[in-house]
């Protein structure tokens, strides 16, 4: 067997990029099966392939370059997503927390560095400054829950600029001391340079951006412009001896008003960052970990333990002090703590500078133990930050949406009906006509997507005939229909692209007809759609004409009222029940039922409604006995990672296939938070697989035990 180590590390640029892409592709899939945040998978993958792991890749300049871009991307997106009006309103709280988050870690860290670790004054001060900085690693979690406008988030994000600036000032001071630059005019010159760069970015970039965006509307050109301005701001900061991440954050902040959160430009920026550059940064962090040194002695572990304890405790104390001073809620303290305890950008800069500085006796200011302890610190704090922010975001989402949202009136309503099976065309078209808002007088969008293969022409012709049939059915109700027969190499992508092109608001889709496979009961097409779109999707299987239905029974999960699309699906079902003149019966928690009752009384007082308490979602199979042949059973579910999602929904396909096989069925996936719900982030697992790895192992063990019992009998 040839020695494979002779071919490692890989030096070919092509194969290096291929390996990185494979990690970016498969790490989230594996982490999603294990229900672990993606950020952990990326960092661990970096540890495995790095020079101190399997030595598959070298930590070269290319990886360093992409990693820098990823770090700048995190800071840029934080600035672009920030609500500047909220920042001005909370400037006192932001400034206070920024100062506290710097002073408290500095004081505690300096004392423990000298007393416990026995370091000198300069080393202790530099190491303490590392505890004070933080990086917004968990910020994508906030975006996913739609909480970027919360004051606690604004405070944490704004404080990042303050703590990192002060940390980098300490870094510049230490560097100046060892380079002999500390003179009478050094401090004055340093602050003048900082003031000049700040003014140039804050007051110079907006006029340039305003003129550019007025003249050029192409998304690609605007995308390149934003990146160029970001690196210009970062380069200006590096020119005066500061870290570029601060310039990237300020650039995002000043370009905030020119890049709307719902614009194609913002989507492109988030997509490229999350798909390529941010993963590169996370993998690069992992590649710096030297596993051999970690287990080679107690020095590194002792340093790492002190660093982790100081970093987490001091940031928590700073968050607690901010909460008590301004009378904030406990969950706001947890959110601030979650966002501000991840160490990455400025921490890496500080440790690398200190590692390269030599004392008069030839020793490094920060030795190998500190370098490796810092990597452990980064890994632990990033994981801790992601889990803490996830928990705080979920709780805050429930509380912030406790004020009942109101139906938007359907002004954005544009229903799309993808049709593939002629047998379901009439039902889907009729259903779309019944749930539409008649007052808006808007038509429907009918779509047929065919594969780009050798049978393309024949399939196109069949698709045109199918679209004509849908238009005819809708025409009976005097509803116009826009039709399109679309060619695509992937059916799901074809539907998603058409959905965006028509600016549709929701999808009505026929359910999978393969009932023999319970793991594909909803259909692979439907599963890909609700994982890839944040808007409402209604899956329908009706075995009889809609006008023969006499009752609509709806199973509503707990906390469904906190989802953004709660009133949209409720309004659609109310319209359907009114048009069919049938009874609408809801099953769910009493809290949810009271809100549904209030809405129905205010908007559809003539509808016949009934409310049946359902204490737990596990009672869902018991409803099968009450579903008559002329009933439509509606299940309101949720996407993974949303407020109303629960583990019991993982078994929904099995329950439907087992207990509701012969019933008329509708499954609703409600609206979520716009584009943010579509994006892959590295703060939480994504639903790539239908079943987790734990469920697969559990089933395998169950089969083995059953086989042994059978043999024993």
XYZ file of C-alpha atoms in Angstrom:
713
model
C 0.000 0.000 0.000
C 1.384 3.422 -0.890
C 2.035 5.860 1.918
C -0.744 8.418 1.542
C 1.051 10.890 3.809
C 3.478 11.596 0.983
C 0.648 13.357 -0.851
C -0.305 15.495 2.158
C -0.844 18.300 2.739
C -2.646 18.976 -0.530
C -0.957 21.792 -2.407
C -3.039 21.904 -5.572
C -5.312 24.995 -5.532
C -8.014 23.010 -7.314
C -8.053 20.144 -4.824
C -7.710 22.528 -1.870
C -10.819 24.369 -2.944
C -12.591 21.065 -3.577
C -11.841 19.815 -0.054
C -13.090 23.072 1.466
C -16.294 22.919 -0.559
C -16.886 19.329 0.529
C -16.588 20.370 4.169
C -18.922 23.319 3.652
C -21.381 20.999 1.921
C -21.360 17.952 4.204
C -20.585 19.405 7.640
C -24.019 21.097 7.945
C -25.744 17.914 6.774
C -23.940 15.788 9.359
C -24.436 18.365 12.106
C -28.149 18.592 11.301
C -28.503 14.827 11.804
C -26.786 15.156 15.174
C -28.802 18.286 16.066
C -25.605 20.292 16.627
C -25.080 23.927 15.521
C -23.193 24.175 12.245
C -20.559 26.464 13.664
C -19.298 23.569 15.795
C -19.090 21.294 12.769
C -17.086 23.838 10.780
C -14.582 24.418 13.573
C -14.186 20.689 14.268
C -13.722 20.023 10.570
C -10.941 22.587 10.572
C -9.300 20.792 13.494
C -9.480 17.483 11.608
C -8.041 18.641 8.279
C -5.549 21.164 9.650
C -1.786 20.820 9.968
C -2.138 19.633 13.579
C -4.820 17.094 12.701
C -4.775 14.827 9.662
C -2.643 17.393 7.809
C -4.878 17.279 4.742
C -4.592 21.010 4.115
C -1.992 23.553 5.098
C -3.108 26.787 6.747
C -1.804 28.839 3.840
C -2.377 32.399 2.646
C -5.416 31.464 0.567
C -7.303 30.100 3.568
C -6.178 33.071 5.631
C -7.465 35.455 2.941
C -10.881 33.807 2.720
C -11.035 33.662 6.502
C -10.437 37.400 6.737
C -13.213 37.986 4.240
C -15.529 35.782 6.326
C -14.771 37.729 9.489
C -15.358 41.009 7.683
C -18.601 39.589 6.327
C -19.880 38.899 9.845
C -19.160 42.474 10.886
C -20.560 43.899 7.649
C -23.855 42.030 8.015
C -24.112 43.099 11.645
C -23.860 46.717 10.565
C -26.268 46.325 7.656
C -28.911 44.561 9.765
C -28.763 46.983 12.674
C -31.687 49.347 13.162
C -29.916 52.711 13.281
C -32.879 54.482 14.854
C -32.861 51.938 17.685
C -29.120 52.428 18.040
C -29.577 56.168 18.509
C -32.421 55.577 20.953
C -30.341 53.115 22.993
C -27.000 54.882 22.669
C -26.672 55.385 26.439
C -27.318 51.710 27.169
C -25.025 50.655 24.323
C -22.163 52.858 25.467
C -22.577 51.781 29.085
C -22.548 48.089 28.252
C -19.597 48.536 25.912
C -17.552 50.162 28.669
C -18.615 47.604 31.268
C -17.917 44.695 28.875
C -14.382 46.062 28.505
C -13.516 47.168 32.038
C -14.845 44.144 33.950
C -12.995 41.507 31.842
C -9.850 43.658 31.879
C -9.868 44.016 35.667
C -10.676 40.379 36.477
C -8.418 39.041 33.744
C -5.427 41.182 34.722
C -5.687 40.135 38.370
C -5.949 36.408 37.625
C -3.268 36.499 34.931
C -0.747 37.848 37.470
C -1.856 35.872 40.514
C -2.856 32.496 39.053
C -0.839 32.242 35.834
C 2.132 34.276 37.088
C 2.537 36.457 33.985
C 4.201 39.866 33.900
C 2.485 43.237 33.627
C 2.527 43.590 29.828
C 1.576 39.966 29.179
C -1.242 40.136 31.721
C -2.591 43.358 30.231
C -2.513 42.028 26.673
C -4.116 38.738 27.695
C -6.806 40.577 29.671
C -7.689 42.692 26.639
C -8.457 39.492 24.763
C -11.196 38.674 27.267
C -12.802 42.070 26.672
C -13.376 41.714 22.926
C -16.104 39.645 21.316
C -17.335 38.672 17.857
C -20.952 38.351 16.719
C -20.685 34.688 15.755
C -24.262 33.947 16.882
C -25.801 36.922 15.086
C -27.333 34.735 12.307
C -29.493 33.118 15.000
C -30.993 36.503 15.808
C -31.747 37.064 12.131
C -33.471 33.703 11.864
C -35.864 34.620 14.660
C -36.470 38.125 13.287
C -35.116 39.842 16.425
C -32.536 42.187 14.925
C -34.633 45.183 16.031
C -34.767 44.216 19.717
C -33.014 46.667 22.027
C -30.928 43.946 23.658
C -29.609 42.933 20.232
C -28.915 46.558 19.345
C -27.029 47.034 22.621
C -24.906 43.917 22.100
C -24.086 44.752 18.487
C -23.235 48.378 19.257
C -21.122 47.361 22.242
C -19.093 45.130 19.936
C -17.694 48.194 18.179
C -16.796 49.787 21.527
C -15.112 46.760 23.115
C -13.212 45.845 19.967
C -12.034 49.425 19.514
C -10.715 49.594 23.088
C -9.138 46.147 22.753
C -7.373 47.172 19.573
C -6.169 50.360 21.266
C -4.550 48.236 23.982
C -3.043 46.101 21.247
C -1.633 49.187 19.525
C -0.205 50.407 22.820
C 1.558 47.106 23.549
C 2.889 46.956 20.004
C 4.144 50.525 20.285
C 5.931 49.798 23.554
C 7.923 46.912 22.061
C 8.658 48.816 18.876
C 9.878 51.855 20.776
C 7.197 54.108 19.340
C 5.913 55.515 22.639
C 6.875 59.188 22.572
C 5.188 62.427 23.540
C 3.387 62.757 20.214
C 2.550 59.063 19.774
C -0.784 59.203 21.568
C -1.847 62.396 19.877
C -0.964 61.036 16.455
C -2.764 57.747 17.155
C -6.005 59.437 18.189
C -5.809 61.863 15.268
C -5.447 58.976 12.824
C -8.371 57.150 14.408
C -10.543 60.261 14.292
C -9.654 60.898 10.643
C -10.527 57.356 9.565
C -13.765 57.352 11.562
C -14.829 60.652 10.015
C -13.831 59.490 6.532
C -16.017 56.381 6.833
C -18.956 57.958 8.645
C -19.155 61.165 6.603
C -17.360 60.248 3.369
C -18.861 56.867 2.468
C -22.587 57.836 2.484
C -22.366 60.485 -0.301
C -20.361 58.078 -2.455
C -22.891 55.302 -1.881
C -25.829 57.607 -2.559
C -24.482 58.699 -5.929
C -23.508 55.164 -6.900
C -26.848 53.553 -6.077
C -28.718 56.301 -7.903
C -26.728 55.718 -11.069
C -26.279 51.947 -11.107
C -29.174 49.563 -10.459
C -27.562 46.280 -11.495
C -27.380 43.888 -8.535
C -23.963 42.518 -9.467
C -22.467 45.991 -9.748
C -23.994 47.027 -6.427
C -22.733 43.837 -4.784
C -19.158 44.501 -5.902
C -19.465 48.115 -4.771
C -20.508 47.139 -1.239
C -17.629 44.669 -0.966
C -15.179 47.232 -2.296
C -16.335 49.810 0.253
C -16.125 47.206 3.013
C -12.521 46.353 2.226
C -11.674 50.012 1.747
C -12.943 50.734 5.257
C -11.111 47.692 6.631
C -7.921 48.670 4.804
C -8.077 52.210 6.178
C -8.311 50.816 9.695
C -5.354 48.510 9.126
C -3.378 51.421 7.709
C -3.473 53.201 11.069
C -2.622 50.057 13.035
C -6.172 48.971 13.940
C -7.939 45.758 12.941
C -9.939 45.757 9.706
C -13.015 44.176 11.289
C -13.815 47.512 12.927
C -13.757 49.237 9.529
C -16.009 46.543 8.075
C -18.534 47.076 10.855
C -18.549 50.857 10.411
C -18.947 50.451 6.657
C -21.975 48.234 7.165
C -23.393 50.759 9.596
C -23.120 53.722 7.218
C -24.404 51.709 4.233
C -27.341 50.451 6.282
C -29.937 52.813 4.808
C -28.843 52.075 1.229
C -29.177 48.284 1.505
C -32.759 47.378 2.533
C -33.116 44.104 4.414
C -35.603 42.739 1.873
C -33.689 43.798 -1.220
C -32.027 41.427 -3.715
C -28.702 43.045 -2.839
C -29.053 42.089 0.827
C -30.028 38.563 -0.174
C -26.942 38.264 -2.370
C -24.666 39.554 0.374
C -26.026 37.108 2.929
C -26.011 34.231 0.466
C -22.385 34.600 -0.596
C -21.215 35.140 2.968
C -23.055 32.175 4.466
C -22.294 29.883 1.547
C -18.564 30.510 1.252
C -16.672 33.125 3.238
C -18.055 32.673 6.759
C -17.522 28.871 6.621
C -13.948 29.520 5.461
C -13.381 31.681 8.518
C -14.785 29.044 10.888
C -12.736 26.253 9.297
C -9.630 28.437 9.491
C -10.175 28.912 13.233
C -10.281 25.148 13.707
C -7.106 24.633 11.678
C -5.166 26.608 14.274
C -5.892 24.110 17.064
C -2.892 21.945 17.974
C -4.439 18.816 19.465
C -1.045 17.330 20.375
C -0.128 20.253 22.624
C -3.532 20.075 24.313
C -2.751 16.591 25.591
C 0.974 17.094 25.978
C 0.830 18.731 29.392
C -1.210 20.631 31.920
C 0.128 24.065 30.954
C -2.222 24.641 28.049
C -5.208 23.182 29.875
C -4.573 25.353 32.917
C -4.277 28.495 30.818
C -7.357 27.557 28.803
C -9.392 26.896 31.960
C -8.526 30.308 33.402
C -9.227 32.052 30.095
C -12.592 30.354 29.620
C -13.678 31.007 33.205
C -12.699 34.669 33.063
C -14.220 35.268 29.635
C -17.607 33.720 30.450
C -17.884 35.045 34.020
C -16.817 38.605 33.192
C -19.158 38.901 30.212
C -22.020 37.608 32.334
C -21.243 40.145 35.065
C -21.166 42.933 32.479
C -24.542 41.817 31.123
C -25.952 41.597 34.644
C -24.684 45.090 35.485
C -26.270 46.522 32.326
C -29.570 44.827 33.151
C -29.639 46.150 36.726
C -28.594 49.695 35.805
C -31.315 50.137 33.192
C -33.982 47.880 34.704
C -34.035 45.459 31.785
C -35.570 41.983 31.721
C -33.682 38.801 32.536
C -34.150 37.450 29.009
C -32.598 40.628 27.607
C -29.582 40.036 29.832
C -29.313 36.500 28.474
C -29.519 37.759 24.893
C -26.792 40.342 25.508
C -24.646 37.716 27.207
C -25.184 35.199 24.404
C -24.155 37.638 21.698
C -21.204 39.101 23.577
C -19.359 36.047 24.908
C -18.002 34.609 21.625
C -14.293 35.300 21.142
C -12.862 35.277 17.622
C -11.782 38.289 15.575
C -10.011 40.755 17.883
C -8.996 37.885 20.163
C -7.113 36.204 17.330
C -5.507 39.503 16.373
C -4.315 40.106 19.927
C -2.884 36.639 20.487
C -1.075 36.602 17.149
C 0.486 40.012 17.793
C 1.535 38.971 21.296
C 2.884 35.655 19.988
C 5.132 37.462 17.517
C 6.482 39.977 20.075
C 9.685 38.979 21.912
C 10.744 39.979 25.410
C 14.370 41.078 26.089
C 15.168 37.532 27.296
C 14.053 36.101 23.952
C 10.762 34.676 25.182
C 7.467 35.461 23.504
C 5.030 37.855 25.173
C 2.326 35.208 24.688
C 3.747 31.668 24.628
C 2.494 28.461 23.018
C 0.261 27.689 25.985
C -1.570 30.986 25.528
C -1.832 30.505 21.766
C -3.396 27.065 22.092
C -5.461 28.118 25.085
C -6.857 30.930 22.959
C -7.975 28.483 20.301
C -9.747 26.415 22.958
C -11.267 29.636 24.291
C -12.555 30.511 20.825
C -14.025 27.052 20.313
C -15.759 26.889 23.717
C -17.104 30.455 23.694
C -18.415 30.127 20.146
C -20.302 26.953 21.039
C -21.545 28.462 24.308
C -22.615 31.636 22.508
C -24.556 29.763 19.844
C -26.548 27.683 22.344
C -27.200 30.621 24.695
C -28.344 32.908 21.888
C -30.550 30.162 20.448
C -32.328 29.709 23.764
C -32.701 33.434 24.419
C -33.951 34.057 20.876
C -36.611 31.404 21.160
C -37.926 32.747 24.473
C -37.732 36.347 23.312
C -39.585 35.503 20.110
C -42.473 34.147 22.176
C -42.602 37.187 24.415
C -42.112 39.796 21.712
C -44.963 38.312 19.691
C -47.286 38.050 22.681
C -48.939 41.214 21.382
C -51.243 39.593 18.863
C -50.334 40.466 15.263
C -53.100 41.501 12.920
C -53.880 40.153 9.493
C -52.210 42.290 6.872
C -55.387 42.483 4.828
C -53.964 40.229 2.136
C -52.415 43.118 0.189
C -49.499 40.890 -0.852
C -51.779 37.995 -1.745
C -50.833 36.156 -4.900
C -51.510 32.433 -4.813
C -49.405 30.038 -6.865
C -50.685 26.579 -7.822
C -47.980 24.201 -9.129
C -49.765 21.370 -10.959
C -48.184 18.142 -12.144
C -50.904 15.501 -11.875
C -53.999 16.048 -14.067
C -56.075 14.169 -11.486
C -55.529 16.927 -8.901
C -55.707 19.934 -11.228
C -59.437 20.649 -10.737
C -59.287 20.358 -6.956
C -56.245 22.579 -6.583
C -57.659 25.245 -8.883
C -61.017 25.236 -7.097
C -59.379 25.416 -3.690
C -57.239 28.369 -4.759
C -60.348 30.192 -5.991
C -62.135 29.611 -2.683
C -59.349 30.846 -0.393
C -58.468 33.947 -2.428
C -59.538 37.420 -1.400
C -62.366 38.446 -3.718
C -62.021 42.120 -2.798
C -58.541 42.290 -4.292
C -59.705 40.938 -7.660
C -56.344 39.306 -8.225
C -55.780 36.267 -10.347
C -53.930 33.072 -9.676
C -50.603 31.758 -10.914
C -50.663 28.224 -12.366
C -47.325 26.534 -12.953
C -46.085 23.360 -14.547
C -42.391 22.490 -14.367
C -40.921 19.857 -16.695
C -37.506 18.274 -16.659
C -34.930 19.420 -19.178
C -34.414 15.998 -20.756
C -35.060 14.174 -24.010
C -38.831 14.187 -23.413
C -38.919 17.934 -22.887
C -41.035 18.795 -25.938
C -43.690 16.176 -25.197
C -43.839 17.179 -21.530
C -44.144 20.838 -22.484
C -47.147 20.101 -24.662
C -48.823 18.113 -21.886
C -48.053 20.948 -19.498
C -49.732 23.502 -21.770
C -52.859 21.376 -21.933
C -52.815 21.037 -18.156
C -52.472 24.800 -17.725
C -55.384 25.370 -20.090
C -57.488 23.061 -17.960
C -56.609 24.959 -14.766
C -57.435 28.270 -16.437
C -60.766 26.879 -17.550
C -61.694 25.724 -14.030
C -60.797 29.096 -12.567
C -62.608 30.845 -15.395
C -65.843 29.330 -14.228
C -65.600 31.657 -11.218
C -64.471 34.597 -13.346
C -60.921 34.380 -11.998
C -58.062 35.066 -14.366
C -54.994 32.830 -14.295
C -51.399 33.468 -15.278
C -49.913 30.243 -16.584
C -46.368 29.154 -17.211
C -44.785 25.919 -18.412
C -41.245 26.068 -17.150
C -38.182 23.982 -18.018
C -35.781 23.141 -15.213
C -33.174 20.552 -14.290
C -34.649 20.478 -10.787
C -38.427 20.661 -10.204
C -38.113 22.230 -6.760
C -35.777 24.979 -7.956
C -38.063 25.651 -10.898
C -41.007 26.225 -8.546
C -38.972 28.397 -6.191
C -37.651 30.569 -9.009
C -41.119 31.008 -10.473
C -42.445 31.801 -6.994
C -40.019 34.703 -6.716
C -40.515 35.886 -10.305
C -44.291 36.129 -9.845
C -43.814 37.599 -6.356
C -46.254 35.015 -5.017
C -47.392 34.950 -1.409
C -48.195 31.268 -0.933
C -48.356 27.883 -2.609
C -51.153 25.325 -2.879
C -49.693 21.959 -3.807
C -51.079 18.475 -4.327
C -49.912 15.847 -1.853
C -47.798 12.849 -2.758
C -49.804 9.880 -4.034
C -47.241 7.275 -2.900
C -48.868 6.100 0.291
C -46.813 2.955 0.596
C -43.699 4.827 1.737
C -44.429 6.563 5.006
C -41.059 8.327 5.098
C -41.963 10.044 1.825
C -45.623 10.453 2.671
C -45.667 14.192 2.015
C -43.548 13.884 -1.111
C -39.915 14.817 -1.627
C -40.977 17.828 -3.697
C -43.057 19.257 -0.848
C -40.279 18.645 1.690
C -37.750 20.478 -0.464
C -40.169 23.375 -0.905
C -40.983 23.969 2.749
C -37.278 23.752 3.597
C -36.447 26.266 0.860
C -39.312 28.786 1.065
C -40.377 30.870 4.033
C -43.910 31.573 2.766
C -47.080 29.608 3.416
C -47.430 26.181 1.768
C -50.685 24.216 1.755
C -50.469 20.520 0.840
C -53.815 19.062 -0.191
C -55.235 15.592 -0.774
C -58.965 15.624 -1.356
C -60.685 12.389 -2.363
C -64.012 14.034 -3.160
C -65.246 17.336 -4.639
C -64.740 20.283 -2.345
C -68.408 21.244 -2.421
C -69.318 17.946 -0.761
C -67.291 18.633 2.380
C -69.425 19.268 5.463
C -66.845 19.948 8.160
C -63.267 21.209 8.382
C -61.400 19.962 11.441
C -58.153 21.749 12.262
C -55.360 20.506 14.570
C -53.402 23.494 15.852
C -50.069 23.069 17.702
C -49.278 24.990 20.852
C -47.649 28.389 20.361
C -48.973 28.548 16.788
C -50.249 32.042 17.552
C -46.677 33.280 17.849
C -45.794 32.404 14.252
C -45.782 35.300 11.755
C -48.178 33.443 9.436
C -50.774 32.604 12.091
C -53.524 34.891 10.777
C -52.817 34.129 7.134
C -53.697 30.440 7.339
C -56.566 31.187 9.713
C -58.032 33.634 7.206
C -57.650 31.133 4.363
C -59.513 28.423 6.277
C -62.230 30.875 7.276
C -62.782 31.817 3.616
C -62.883 28.154 2.615
C -65.427 27.306 5.327
C -67.569 30.301 4.389
C -67.583 29.427 0.702
C -68.344 25.773 1.424
C -70.872 26.708 4.125
C -69.463 24.035 6.394
C -68.527 23.982 10.063
C -65.009 24.872 11.149
C -63.809 22.934 14.195
C -60.481 23.685 15.905
C -58.486 21.372 18.185
C -55.722 22.906 20.307
C -54.634 24.607 23.507
C -57.090 26.934 25.237
C -54.777 29.939 24.891
C -54.599 29.454 21.131
C -58.330 28.753 20.859
C -59.206 32.034 22.574
C -57.232 34.026 20.006
C -58.783 32.097 17.123
C -62.263 32.663 18.567
C -61.642 36.389 18.916
C -60.417 36.660 15.336
C -63.330 34.686 13.910
C -65.876 36.775 15.816
C -64.334 40.008 14.579
C -63.749 39.097 10.928
C -66.121 36.207 10.153
C -69.003 36.470 12.643
C -71.272 34.390 10.428
C -68.960 31.368 10.277
C -70.010 28.296 12.201
C -67.122 27.456 14.492
C -66.455 24.966 17.254
C -63.509 24.735 19.645
C -62.310 21.479 21.193
C -59.433 21.509 23.713
C -56.467 19.280 22.885
C -54.045 19.184 25.782
C -51.049 17.668 24.005
C -49.961 17.068 20.445
C -49.643 13.359 21.221
C -53.450 13.244 21.170
C -53.428 13.797 17.406
C -53.972 10.098 16.460
C -57.074 10.031 18.658
C -58.763 12.513 16.334
C -58.857 9.929 13.532
C -62.002 8.339 14.948
C -63.877 11.663 14.737
C -62.911 12.444 11.116
C -65.838 11.457 8.915
C -65.678 10.700 5.215
C -67.012 14.137 4.268
C -64.601 15.979 6.592
C -61.417 17.786 5.667
C -58.721 17.249 8.273
C -56.257 20.146 8.441
C -52.933 19.873 10.297
C -51.079 23.095 11.006
C -47.427 22.174 11.414
C -44.166 24.126 11.614
C -40.712 24.195 10.114
C -37.797 23.075 12.243
C -36.214 25.832 14.290
C -39.426 27.900 14.518
C -41.299 28.909 17.656
C -44.136 26.388 17.458
C -41.977 23.480 16.298
C -41.828 20.493 18.633
C -40.094 17.127 18.498
C -43.448 15.356 18.115
C -43.754 16.848 14.622
C -40.850 14.644 13.538
C -43.306 11.725 13.578
C -46.091 13.537 11.738
C -45.588 11.581 8.513
C -45.830 8.246 10.334
C -48.976 9.297 12.183
C -50.694 10.580 9.058
C -49.814 7.455 7.095
C -50.992 5.165 9.880
C -54.110 6.896 11.206
C -55.345 9.244 8.458
C -54.614 7.291 5.306
C -58.139 7.441 3.868
C -59.164 10.950 4.971
C -59.280 14.197 3.046
C -56.183 15.939 4.266
C -54.530 19.355 4.232
C -51.168 20.210 5.799
C -50.198 23.863 6.288
C -46.708 25.254 6.765
C -47.224 28.879 7.924
C -45.278 31.958 6.900
C -41.930 32.601 8.525
C -39.604 35.592 8.628
C -38.910 36.430 4.984
C -35.481 35.798 3.534
C -33.815 35.086 6.831
C -35.701 31.813 7.165
C -34.310 30.663 3.817
C -30.699 31.280 4.558
C -28.347 28.587 5.776
C -26.548 29.880 8.825
C -23.998 28.268 11.076
C -25.724 29.015 14.348
C -28.240 26.168 14.305
C -28.802 22.843 12.579
C -30.703 22.893 9.300
C -33.364 20.325 8.360
C -31.463 18.526 5.595
C -32.682 15.096 6.608
C -36.132 13.812 7.354
C -34.876 11.759 10.303
C -31.991 12.388 12.653
C -29.110 9.976 13.085
C -30.407 9.188 16.555
C -33.726 7.953 15.166
C -31.992 5.736 12.601
C -29.801 4.147 15.299
C -32.821 3.692 17.580
C -34.768 1.919 14.835
C -31.790 -0.339 14.030
C -31.403 -1.353 17.686
C -35.143 -1.988 17.896
C -35.042 -4.309 14.873
C -32.049 -6.195 16.274
C -33.737 -6.724 19.612
C -36.921 -7.862 17.874
C -34.977 -10.365 15.734
C -33.213 -11.816 18.789
C -36.515 -12.188 20.609
C -38.023 -13.966 17.595
C -35.086 -16.394 17.402
C -35.319 -17.068 21.131
C -39.011 -17.922 20.811
